[in-house]
Short mmCIF file of C-alpha atoms in Angstrom, two decimals:
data_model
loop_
_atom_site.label_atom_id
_atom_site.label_comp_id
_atom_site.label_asym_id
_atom_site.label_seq_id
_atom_site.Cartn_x
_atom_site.Cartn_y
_atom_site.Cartn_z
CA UNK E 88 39.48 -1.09 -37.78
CA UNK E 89 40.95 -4.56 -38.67
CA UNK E 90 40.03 -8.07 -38.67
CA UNK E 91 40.80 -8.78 -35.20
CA UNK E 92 38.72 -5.73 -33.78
CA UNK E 93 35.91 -6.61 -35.55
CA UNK E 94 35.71 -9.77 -34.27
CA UNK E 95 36.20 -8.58 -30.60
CA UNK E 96 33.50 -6.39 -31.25
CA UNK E 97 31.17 -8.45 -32.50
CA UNK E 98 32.13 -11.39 -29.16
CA UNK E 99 31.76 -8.62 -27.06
CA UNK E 100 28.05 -7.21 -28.49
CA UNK E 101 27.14 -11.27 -28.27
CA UNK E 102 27.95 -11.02 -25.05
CA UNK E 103 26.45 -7.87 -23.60
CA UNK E 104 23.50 -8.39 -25.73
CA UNK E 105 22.86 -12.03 -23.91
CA UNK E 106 23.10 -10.59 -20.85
CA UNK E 107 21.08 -8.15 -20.97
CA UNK E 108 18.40 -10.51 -22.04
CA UNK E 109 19.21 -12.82 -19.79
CA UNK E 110 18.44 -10.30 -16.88
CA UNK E 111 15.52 -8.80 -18.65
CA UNK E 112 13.86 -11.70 -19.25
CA UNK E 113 14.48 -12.84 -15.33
CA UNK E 114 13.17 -9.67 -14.32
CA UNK E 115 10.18 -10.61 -16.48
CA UNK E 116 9.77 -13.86 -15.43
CA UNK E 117 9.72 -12.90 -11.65
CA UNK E 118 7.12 -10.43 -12.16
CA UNK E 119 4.51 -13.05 -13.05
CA UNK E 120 6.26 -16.19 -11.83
CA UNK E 121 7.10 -14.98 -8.52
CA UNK E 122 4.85 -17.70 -6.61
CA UNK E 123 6.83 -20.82 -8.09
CA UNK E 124 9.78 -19.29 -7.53
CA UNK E 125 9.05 -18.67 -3.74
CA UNK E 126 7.82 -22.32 -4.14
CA UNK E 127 11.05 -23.59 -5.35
CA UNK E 128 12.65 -21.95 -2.93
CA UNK E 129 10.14 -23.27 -0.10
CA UNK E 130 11.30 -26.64 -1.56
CA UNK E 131 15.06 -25.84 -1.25
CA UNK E 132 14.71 -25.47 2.30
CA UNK E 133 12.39 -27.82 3.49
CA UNK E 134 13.77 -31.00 1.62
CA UNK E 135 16.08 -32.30 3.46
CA UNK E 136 13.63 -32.11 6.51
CA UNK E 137 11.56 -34.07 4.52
CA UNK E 138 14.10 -36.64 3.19
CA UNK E 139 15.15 -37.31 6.98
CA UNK E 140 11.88 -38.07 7.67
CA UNK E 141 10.92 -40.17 5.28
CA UNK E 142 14.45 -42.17 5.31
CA UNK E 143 15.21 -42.29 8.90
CA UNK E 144 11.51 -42.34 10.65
CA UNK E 145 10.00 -44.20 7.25
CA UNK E 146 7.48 -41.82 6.80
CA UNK E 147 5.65 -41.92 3.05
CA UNK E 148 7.47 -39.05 1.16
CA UNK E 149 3.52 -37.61 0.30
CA UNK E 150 2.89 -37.71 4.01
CA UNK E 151 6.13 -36.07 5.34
CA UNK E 152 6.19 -33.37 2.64
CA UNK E 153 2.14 -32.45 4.00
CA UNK E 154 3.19 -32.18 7.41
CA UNK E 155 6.50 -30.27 6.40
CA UNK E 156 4.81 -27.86 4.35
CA UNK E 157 1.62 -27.25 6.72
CA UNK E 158 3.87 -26.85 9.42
CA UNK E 159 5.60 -24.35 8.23
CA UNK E 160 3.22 -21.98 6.71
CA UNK E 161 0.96 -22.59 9.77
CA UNK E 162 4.38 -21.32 12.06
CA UNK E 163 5.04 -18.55 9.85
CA UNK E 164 1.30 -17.41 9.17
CA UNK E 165 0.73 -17.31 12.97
CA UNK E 166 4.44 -15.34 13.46
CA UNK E 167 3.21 -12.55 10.82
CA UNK E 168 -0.24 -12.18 12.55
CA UNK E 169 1.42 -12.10 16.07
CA UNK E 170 3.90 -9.39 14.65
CA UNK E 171 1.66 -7.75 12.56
CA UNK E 172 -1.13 -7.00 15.86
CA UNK E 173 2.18 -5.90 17.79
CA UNK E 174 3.64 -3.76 15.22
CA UNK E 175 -0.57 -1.78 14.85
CA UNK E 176 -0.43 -1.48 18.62
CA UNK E 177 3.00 0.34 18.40
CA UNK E 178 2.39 2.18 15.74
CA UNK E 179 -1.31 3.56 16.78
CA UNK E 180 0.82 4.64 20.45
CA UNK E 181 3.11 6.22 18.76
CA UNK E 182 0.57 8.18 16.60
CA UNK E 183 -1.18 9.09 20.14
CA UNK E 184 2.19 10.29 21.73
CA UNK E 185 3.97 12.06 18.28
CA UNK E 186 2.29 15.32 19.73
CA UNK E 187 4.16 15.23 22.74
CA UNK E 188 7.51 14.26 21.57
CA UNK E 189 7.22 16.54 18.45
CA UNK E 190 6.62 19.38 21.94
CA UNK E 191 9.96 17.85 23.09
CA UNK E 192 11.54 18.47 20.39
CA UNK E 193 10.65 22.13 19.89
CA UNK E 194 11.81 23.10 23.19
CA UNK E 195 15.15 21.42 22.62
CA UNK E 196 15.36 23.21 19.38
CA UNK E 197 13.81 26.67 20.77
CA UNK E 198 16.53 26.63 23.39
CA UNK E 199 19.11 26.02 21.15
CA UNK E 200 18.07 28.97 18.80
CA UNK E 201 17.63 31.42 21.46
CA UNK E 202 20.60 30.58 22.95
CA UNK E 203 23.23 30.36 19.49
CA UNK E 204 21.09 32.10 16.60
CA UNK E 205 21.38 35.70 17.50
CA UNK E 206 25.13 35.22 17.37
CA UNK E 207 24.62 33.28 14.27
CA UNK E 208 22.89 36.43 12.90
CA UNK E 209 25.67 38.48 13.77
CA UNK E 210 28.26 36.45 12.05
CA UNK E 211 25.61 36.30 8.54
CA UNK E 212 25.38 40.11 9.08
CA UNK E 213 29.33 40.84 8.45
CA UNK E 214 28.39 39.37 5.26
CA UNK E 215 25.10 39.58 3.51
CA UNK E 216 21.76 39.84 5.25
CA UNK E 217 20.55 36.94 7.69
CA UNK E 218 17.85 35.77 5.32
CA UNK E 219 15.58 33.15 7.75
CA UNK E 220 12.17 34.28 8.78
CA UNK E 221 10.48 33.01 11.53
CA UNK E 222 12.09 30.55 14.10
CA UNK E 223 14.06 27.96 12.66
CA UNK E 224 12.60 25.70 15.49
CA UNK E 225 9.05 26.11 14.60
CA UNK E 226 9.58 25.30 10.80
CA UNK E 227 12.38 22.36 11.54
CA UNK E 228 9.25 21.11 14.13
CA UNK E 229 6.52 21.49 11.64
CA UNK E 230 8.44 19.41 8.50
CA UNK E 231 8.79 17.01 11.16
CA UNK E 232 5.27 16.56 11.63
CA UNK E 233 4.79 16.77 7.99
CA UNK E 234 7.00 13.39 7.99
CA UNK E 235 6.18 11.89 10.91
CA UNK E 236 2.78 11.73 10.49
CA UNK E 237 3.15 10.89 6.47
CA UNK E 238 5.09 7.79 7.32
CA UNK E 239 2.34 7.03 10.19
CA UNK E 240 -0.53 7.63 8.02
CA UNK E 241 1.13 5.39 5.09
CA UNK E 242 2.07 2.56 7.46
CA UNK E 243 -1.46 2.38 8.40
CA UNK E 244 -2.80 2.64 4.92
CA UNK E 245 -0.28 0.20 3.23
CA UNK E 246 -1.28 -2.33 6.23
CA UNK E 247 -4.73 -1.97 5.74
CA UNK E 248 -4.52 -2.00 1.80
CA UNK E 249 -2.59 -5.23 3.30
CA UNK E 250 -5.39 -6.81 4.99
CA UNK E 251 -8.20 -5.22 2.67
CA UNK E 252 -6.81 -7.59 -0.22
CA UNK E 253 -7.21 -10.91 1.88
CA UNK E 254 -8.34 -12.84 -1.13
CA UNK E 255 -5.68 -11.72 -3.32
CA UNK E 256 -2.93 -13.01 -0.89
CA UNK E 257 -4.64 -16.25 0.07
CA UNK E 258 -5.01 -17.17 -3.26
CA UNK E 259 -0.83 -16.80 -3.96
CA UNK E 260 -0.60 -18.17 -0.51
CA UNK E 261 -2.84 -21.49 -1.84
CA UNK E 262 -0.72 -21.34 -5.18
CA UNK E 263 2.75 -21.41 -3.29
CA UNK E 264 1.52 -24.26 -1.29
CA UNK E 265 0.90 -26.52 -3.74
CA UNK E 266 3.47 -25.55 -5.87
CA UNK E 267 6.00 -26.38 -2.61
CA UNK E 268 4.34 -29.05 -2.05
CA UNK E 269 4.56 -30.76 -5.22
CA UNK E 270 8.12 -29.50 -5.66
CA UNK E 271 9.46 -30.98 -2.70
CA UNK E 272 7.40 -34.39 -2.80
CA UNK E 273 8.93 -34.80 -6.43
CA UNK E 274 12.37 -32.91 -5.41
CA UNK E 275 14.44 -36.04 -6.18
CA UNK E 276 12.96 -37.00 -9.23
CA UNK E 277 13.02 -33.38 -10.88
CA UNK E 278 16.67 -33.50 -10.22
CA UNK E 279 17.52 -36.71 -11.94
CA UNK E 280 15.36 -35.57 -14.54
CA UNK E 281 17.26 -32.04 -14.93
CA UNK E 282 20.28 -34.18 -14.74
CA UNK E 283 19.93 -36.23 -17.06
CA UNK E 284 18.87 -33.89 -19.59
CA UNK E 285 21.78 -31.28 -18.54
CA UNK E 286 25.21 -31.70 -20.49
CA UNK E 287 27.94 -33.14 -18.13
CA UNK E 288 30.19 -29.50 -19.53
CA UNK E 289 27.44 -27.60 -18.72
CA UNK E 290 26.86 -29.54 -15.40
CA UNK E 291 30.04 -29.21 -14.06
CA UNK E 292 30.24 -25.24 -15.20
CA UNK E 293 26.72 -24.48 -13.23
CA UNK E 294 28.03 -26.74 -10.28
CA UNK E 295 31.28 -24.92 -10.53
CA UNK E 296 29.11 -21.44 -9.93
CA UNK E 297 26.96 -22.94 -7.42
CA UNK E 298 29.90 -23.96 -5.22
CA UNK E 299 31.40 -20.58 -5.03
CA UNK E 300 27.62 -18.89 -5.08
CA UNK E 301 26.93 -20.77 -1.59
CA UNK E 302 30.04 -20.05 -0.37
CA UNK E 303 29.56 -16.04 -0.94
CA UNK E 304 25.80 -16.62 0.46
CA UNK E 305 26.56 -18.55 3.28
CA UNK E 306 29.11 -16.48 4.46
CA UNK E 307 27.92 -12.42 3.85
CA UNK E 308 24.02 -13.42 3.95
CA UNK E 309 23.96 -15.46 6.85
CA UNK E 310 26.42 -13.84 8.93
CA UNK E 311 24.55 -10.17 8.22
CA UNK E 312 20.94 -11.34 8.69
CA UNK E 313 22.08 -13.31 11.95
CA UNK E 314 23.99 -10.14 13.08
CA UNK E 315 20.64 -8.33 12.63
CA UNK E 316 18.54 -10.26 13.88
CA UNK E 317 20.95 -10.63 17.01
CA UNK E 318 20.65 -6.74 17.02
CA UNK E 319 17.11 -6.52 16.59
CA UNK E 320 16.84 -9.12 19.83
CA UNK E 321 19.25 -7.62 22.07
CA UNK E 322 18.17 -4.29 21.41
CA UNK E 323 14.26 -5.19 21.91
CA UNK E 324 15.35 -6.90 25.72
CA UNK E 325 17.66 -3.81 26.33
CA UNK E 326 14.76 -1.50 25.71
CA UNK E 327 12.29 -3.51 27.31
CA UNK E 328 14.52 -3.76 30.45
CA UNK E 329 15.04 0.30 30.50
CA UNK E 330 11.46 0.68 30.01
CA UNK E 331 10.71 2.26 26.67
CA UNK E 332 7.95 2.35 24.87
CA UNK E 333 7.69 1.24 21.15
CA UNK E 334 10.54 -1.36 21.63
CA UNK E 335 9.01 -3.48 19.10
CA UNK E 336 9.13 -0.54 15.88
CA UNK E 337 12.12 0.08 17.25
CA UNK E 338 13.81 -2.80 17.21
CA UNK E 339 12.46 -3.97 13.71
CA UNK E 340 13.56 -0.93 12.43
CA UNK E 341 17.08 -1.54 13.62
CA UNK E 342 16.69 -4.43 12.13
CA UNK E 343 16.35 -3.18 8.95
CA UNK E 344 18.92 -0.27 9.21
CA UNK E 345 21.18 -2.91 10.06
CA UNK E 346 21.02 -4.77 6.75
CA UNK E 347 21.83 -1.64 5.14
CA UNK E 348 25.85 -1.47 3.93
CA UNK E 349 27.68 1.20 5.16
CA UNK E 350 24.53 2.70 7.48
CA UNK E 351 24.55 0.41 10.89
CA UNK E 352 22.88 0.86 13.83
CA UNK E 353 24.49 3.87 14.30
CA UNK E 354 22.21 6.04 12.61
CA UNK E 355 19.65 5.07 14.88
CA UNK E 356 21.16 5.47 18.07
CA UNK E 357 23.58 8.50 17.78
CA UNK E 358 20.53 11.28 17.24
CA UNK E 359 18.81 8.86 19.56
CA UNK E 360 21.98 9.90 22.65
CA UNK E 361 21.46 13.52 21.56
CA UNK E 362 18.22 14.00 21.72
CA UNK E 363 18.37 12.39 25.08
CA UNK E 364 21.29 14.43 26.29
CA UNK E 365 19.97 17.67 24.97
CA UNK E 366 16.65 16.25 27.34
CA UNK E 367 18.78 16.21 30.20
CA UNK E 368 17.58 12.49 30.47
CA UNK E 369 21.07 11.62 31.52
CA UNK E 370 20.18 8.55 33.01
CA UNK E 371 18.07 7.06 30.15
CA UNK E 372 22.05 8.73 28.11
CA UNK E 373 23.50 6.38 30.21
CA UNK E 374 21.48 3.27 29.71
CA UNK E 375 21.40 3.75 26.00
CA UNK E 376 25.15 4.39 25.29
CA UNK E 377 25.32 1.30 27.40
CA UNK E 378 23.29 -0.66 25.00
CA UNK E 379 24.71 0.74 21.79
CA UNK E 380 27.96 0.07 23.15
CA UNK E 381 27.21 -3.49 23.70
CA UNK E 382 25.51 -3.85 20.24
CA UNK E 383 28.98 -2.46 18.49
CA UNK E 384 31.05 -4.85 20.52
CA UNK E 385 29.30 -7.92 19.74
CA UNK E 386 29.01 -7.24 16.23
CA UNK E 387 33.02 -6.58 16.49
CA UNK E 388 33.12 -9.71 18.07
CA UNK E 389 31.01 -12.02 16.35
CA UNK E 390 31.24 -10.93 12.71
CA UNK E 391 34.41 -12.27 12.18
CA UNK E 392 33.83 -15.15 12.95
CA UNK E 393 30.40 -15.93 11.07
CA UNK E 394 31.67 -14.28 7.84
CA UNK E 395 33.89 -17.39 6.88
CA UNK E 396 35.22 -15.61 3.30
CA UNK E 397 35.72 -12.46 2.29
CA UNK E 398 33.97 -11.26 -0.93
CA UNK E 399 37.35 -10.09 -2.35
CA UNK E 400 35.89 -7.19 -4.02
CA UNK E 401 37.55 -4.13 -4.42
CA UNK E 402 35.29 -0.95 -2.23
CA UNK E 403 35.39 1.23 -5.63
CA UNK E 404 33.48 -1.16 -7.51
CA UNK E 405 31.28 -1.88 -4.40
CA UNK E 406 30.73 1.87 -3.92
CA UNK E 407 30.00 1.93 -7.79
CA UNK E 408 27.70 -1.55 -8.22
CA UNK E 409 25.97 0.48 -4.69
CA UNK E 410 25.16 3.44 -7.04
CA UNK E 411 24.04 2.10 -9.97
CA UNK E 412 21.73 -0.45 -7.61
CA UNK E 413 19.98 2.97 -6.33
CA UNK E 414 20.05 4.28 -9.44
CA UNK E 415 17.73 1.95 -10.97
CA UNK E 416 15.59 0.16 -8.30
CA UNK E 417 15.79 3.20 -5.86
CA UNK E 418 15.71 2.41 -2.00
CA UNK E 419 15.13 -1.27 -2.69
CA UNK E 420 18.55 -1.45 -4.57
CA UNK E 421 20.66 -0.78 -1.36
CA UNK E 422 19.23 -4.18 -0.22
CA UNK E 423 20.02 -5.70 -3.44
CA UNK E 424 23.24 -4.39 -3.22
CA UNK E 425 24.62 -7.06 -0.91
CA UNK E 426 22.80 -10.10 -3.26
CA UNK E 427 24.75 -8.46 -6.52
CA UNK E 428 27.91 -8.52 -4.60
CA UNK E 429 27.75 -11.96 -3.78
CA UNK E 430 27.11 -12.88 -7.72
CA UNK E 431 29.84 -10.99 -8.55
CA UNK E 432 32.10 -12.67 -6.19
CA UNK E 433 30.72 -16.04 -7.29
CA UNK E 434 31.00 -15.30 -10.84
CA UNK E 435 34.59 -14.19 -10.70
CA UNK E 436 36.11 -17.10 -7.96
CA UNK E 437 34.31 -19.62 -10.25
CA UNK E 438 36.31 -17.89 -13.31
CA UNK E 439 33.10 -16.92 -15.32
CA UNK E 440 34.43 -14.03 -15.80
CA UNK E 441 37.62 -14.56 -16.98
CA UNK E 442 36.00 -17.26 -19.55
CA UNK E 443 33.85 -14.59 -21.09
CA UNK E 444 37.27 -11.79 -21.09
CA UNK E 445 38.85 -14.85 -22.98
CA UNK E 446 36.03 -15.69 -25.14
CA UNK E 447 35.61 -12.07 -26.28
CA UNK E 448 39.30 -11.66 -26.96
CA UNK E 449 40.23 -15.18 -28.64
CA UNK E 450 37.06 -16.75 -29.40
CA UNK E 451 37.83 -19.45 -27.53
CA UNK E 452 35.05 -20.87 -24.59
#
């Protein structure tokens, strides 16, 4: 290997080396530092409701920020609780009636298998021996229950866990409020102080990422939680209107499924249709492909529109950075997925990326 290889080698160790502790050392800090960072973040958002306040209505920046802040965890504390009692209620229904549908679904299922499965056998038979024991609707019915009621019984435990460690989470919740509040009352001077402190290169650099960061935010973040929550809304009223119970779960679990690349709504409603079908509810068919129908068209409509720039990432490496997300935070890395996309994007508009390809190939920053 020659001079010049070496030397790549070595940039390019310097460089994978930094960032790897760069993002260790994050993870690290957000472990244990997590309330100042939801702080900061508190302070992002509510500062320029508090510099309008105290510039245009000439309100003391100490007093704005008090009523800012207590506003807003009072709103948002009262919004979890009201959610939280709903989402019980729901839940311990849907406990009480999972006999009844799990019934529904074993005579849909028993139906089918008497009515295919003995030609099913006969086709097996040409070929090996039909192996299944038992009816396939009984044991597809009883690992249903085994899930159902897993996922019922953890909801409730995980909620009550929730509310059994009261003390715990009031005293974060009494940390991130005074850590928001003394962010955002000193918000202007900690800037001028970062500024002046901050190398005008490196300034322009970070402001550099930061423009094309909010850009990539604004555009995929906004427009997907607003097309969510839009979901989640029109889809609670729709059920409500047709009359079905557990609208609430429902719709907050659409919600969520709905924030998930590449899954959609979808997933929800097309075993929802069958089921139905299969039910020979034809109306309540009806009423939900109308409302699933509706939901796709909107989004068709209105997505567009809200997402004002496209990532500009190629699907492989989406599919890929999608894998690898899984791969190491499990289920929670398909919701990071979107959040690593959008760094990506920023990094690479801003040209970070192609500084550090030159850097490792020439040396030169």
């Amino acid at each position: 290997m020659d001079k010049l290889h070496k030397e790549r080698l070595l940039r390019f160790l310097i460089v994978s080396i930094s960032i790897l502790a760069i993002l260790f050392s994050s993870v690290f800090v957000s472990l244990y530092a997590y309330p100042f960072i939801i702080a900061l973040l508190i302070s992002m958002l509510l500062n320029p409701i508090v510099s309008i306040m105290e510039q245009k209505w000439k309100i003391h920046r100490g007093a704005a920020t008090i009523i800012v802040i207590f506003g807003f965890f009072a709103a948002n504390v009262m919004f979890a609780y009201i959610l939280l009692k709903r989402f019980i209620h729901e839940l311990t229904l849907l406990a009480k009636h999972l006999p009844a549908y799990l019934k529904n679904i074993y005579d849909l299922l028993y139906d089918l298998e008497t009515r295919y499965a003995p030609a099913l056998k006969q086709w097996f038979n040409r070929f090996g021996q039909w192996e299944a024991e038992g009816e396939l609707s009984e044991m597809a019915v009883q690992k249903l229950r085994e899930y159902l009621t897993m996922f019922v019984e953890k909801s409730v435990v995980f909620m009550s866990q929730s509310i059994s460690s009261f003390t715990y989470t009031m005293i974060v919740l009494c940390f991130i409020m005074l850590a928001a509040y003394f962010m955002t009352k000193d918000y202007p001077n900690m800037k001028s102080l970062f500024a002046r402190f901050i190398p005008e290169r490196v300034k322009l650099f970070f402001a550099r990422v930061l423009k094309h960061f909010k850009q990539s935010f604004v555009a995929v973040i906004k427009a997907q939680l607003s097309i969510a929550f839009l979901t989640a809304i029109l889809s609670f009223i729709g059920l409500r209107f047709f009359k079905v119970e557990h609208s609430l779960v429902i719709s907050a679990a659409l919600f969520f499924v709905d924030l998930i690349p590449y899954v959609g709504i979808g997933i929800v409603f097309l075993p929802w249709l069958l089921y139905s079908f299969f039910q020979k509810q034809y109306v309540f068919t009806v009423e939900l492909s109308l409302l699933y129908g509706m939901l796709v068209i909107i989004r068709q409509i209105i997505e567009p529109r809200l997402l004002a720039k496209n990532l500009g990432i190629h699907p492989l490496a989406t599919i890929i950075i999608l894998f690898l997300s899984i791969e190491f935070f499990g289920a929670f890395g398909v919701f990071l997925t979107p959040l690593i996309l959008i760094v990506i994007s920023s990094l690479y508009h801003a040209k970070v990326i192609q500084l550090i390809s030159r850097y490792i190939k020439d040396g030169v920053i």
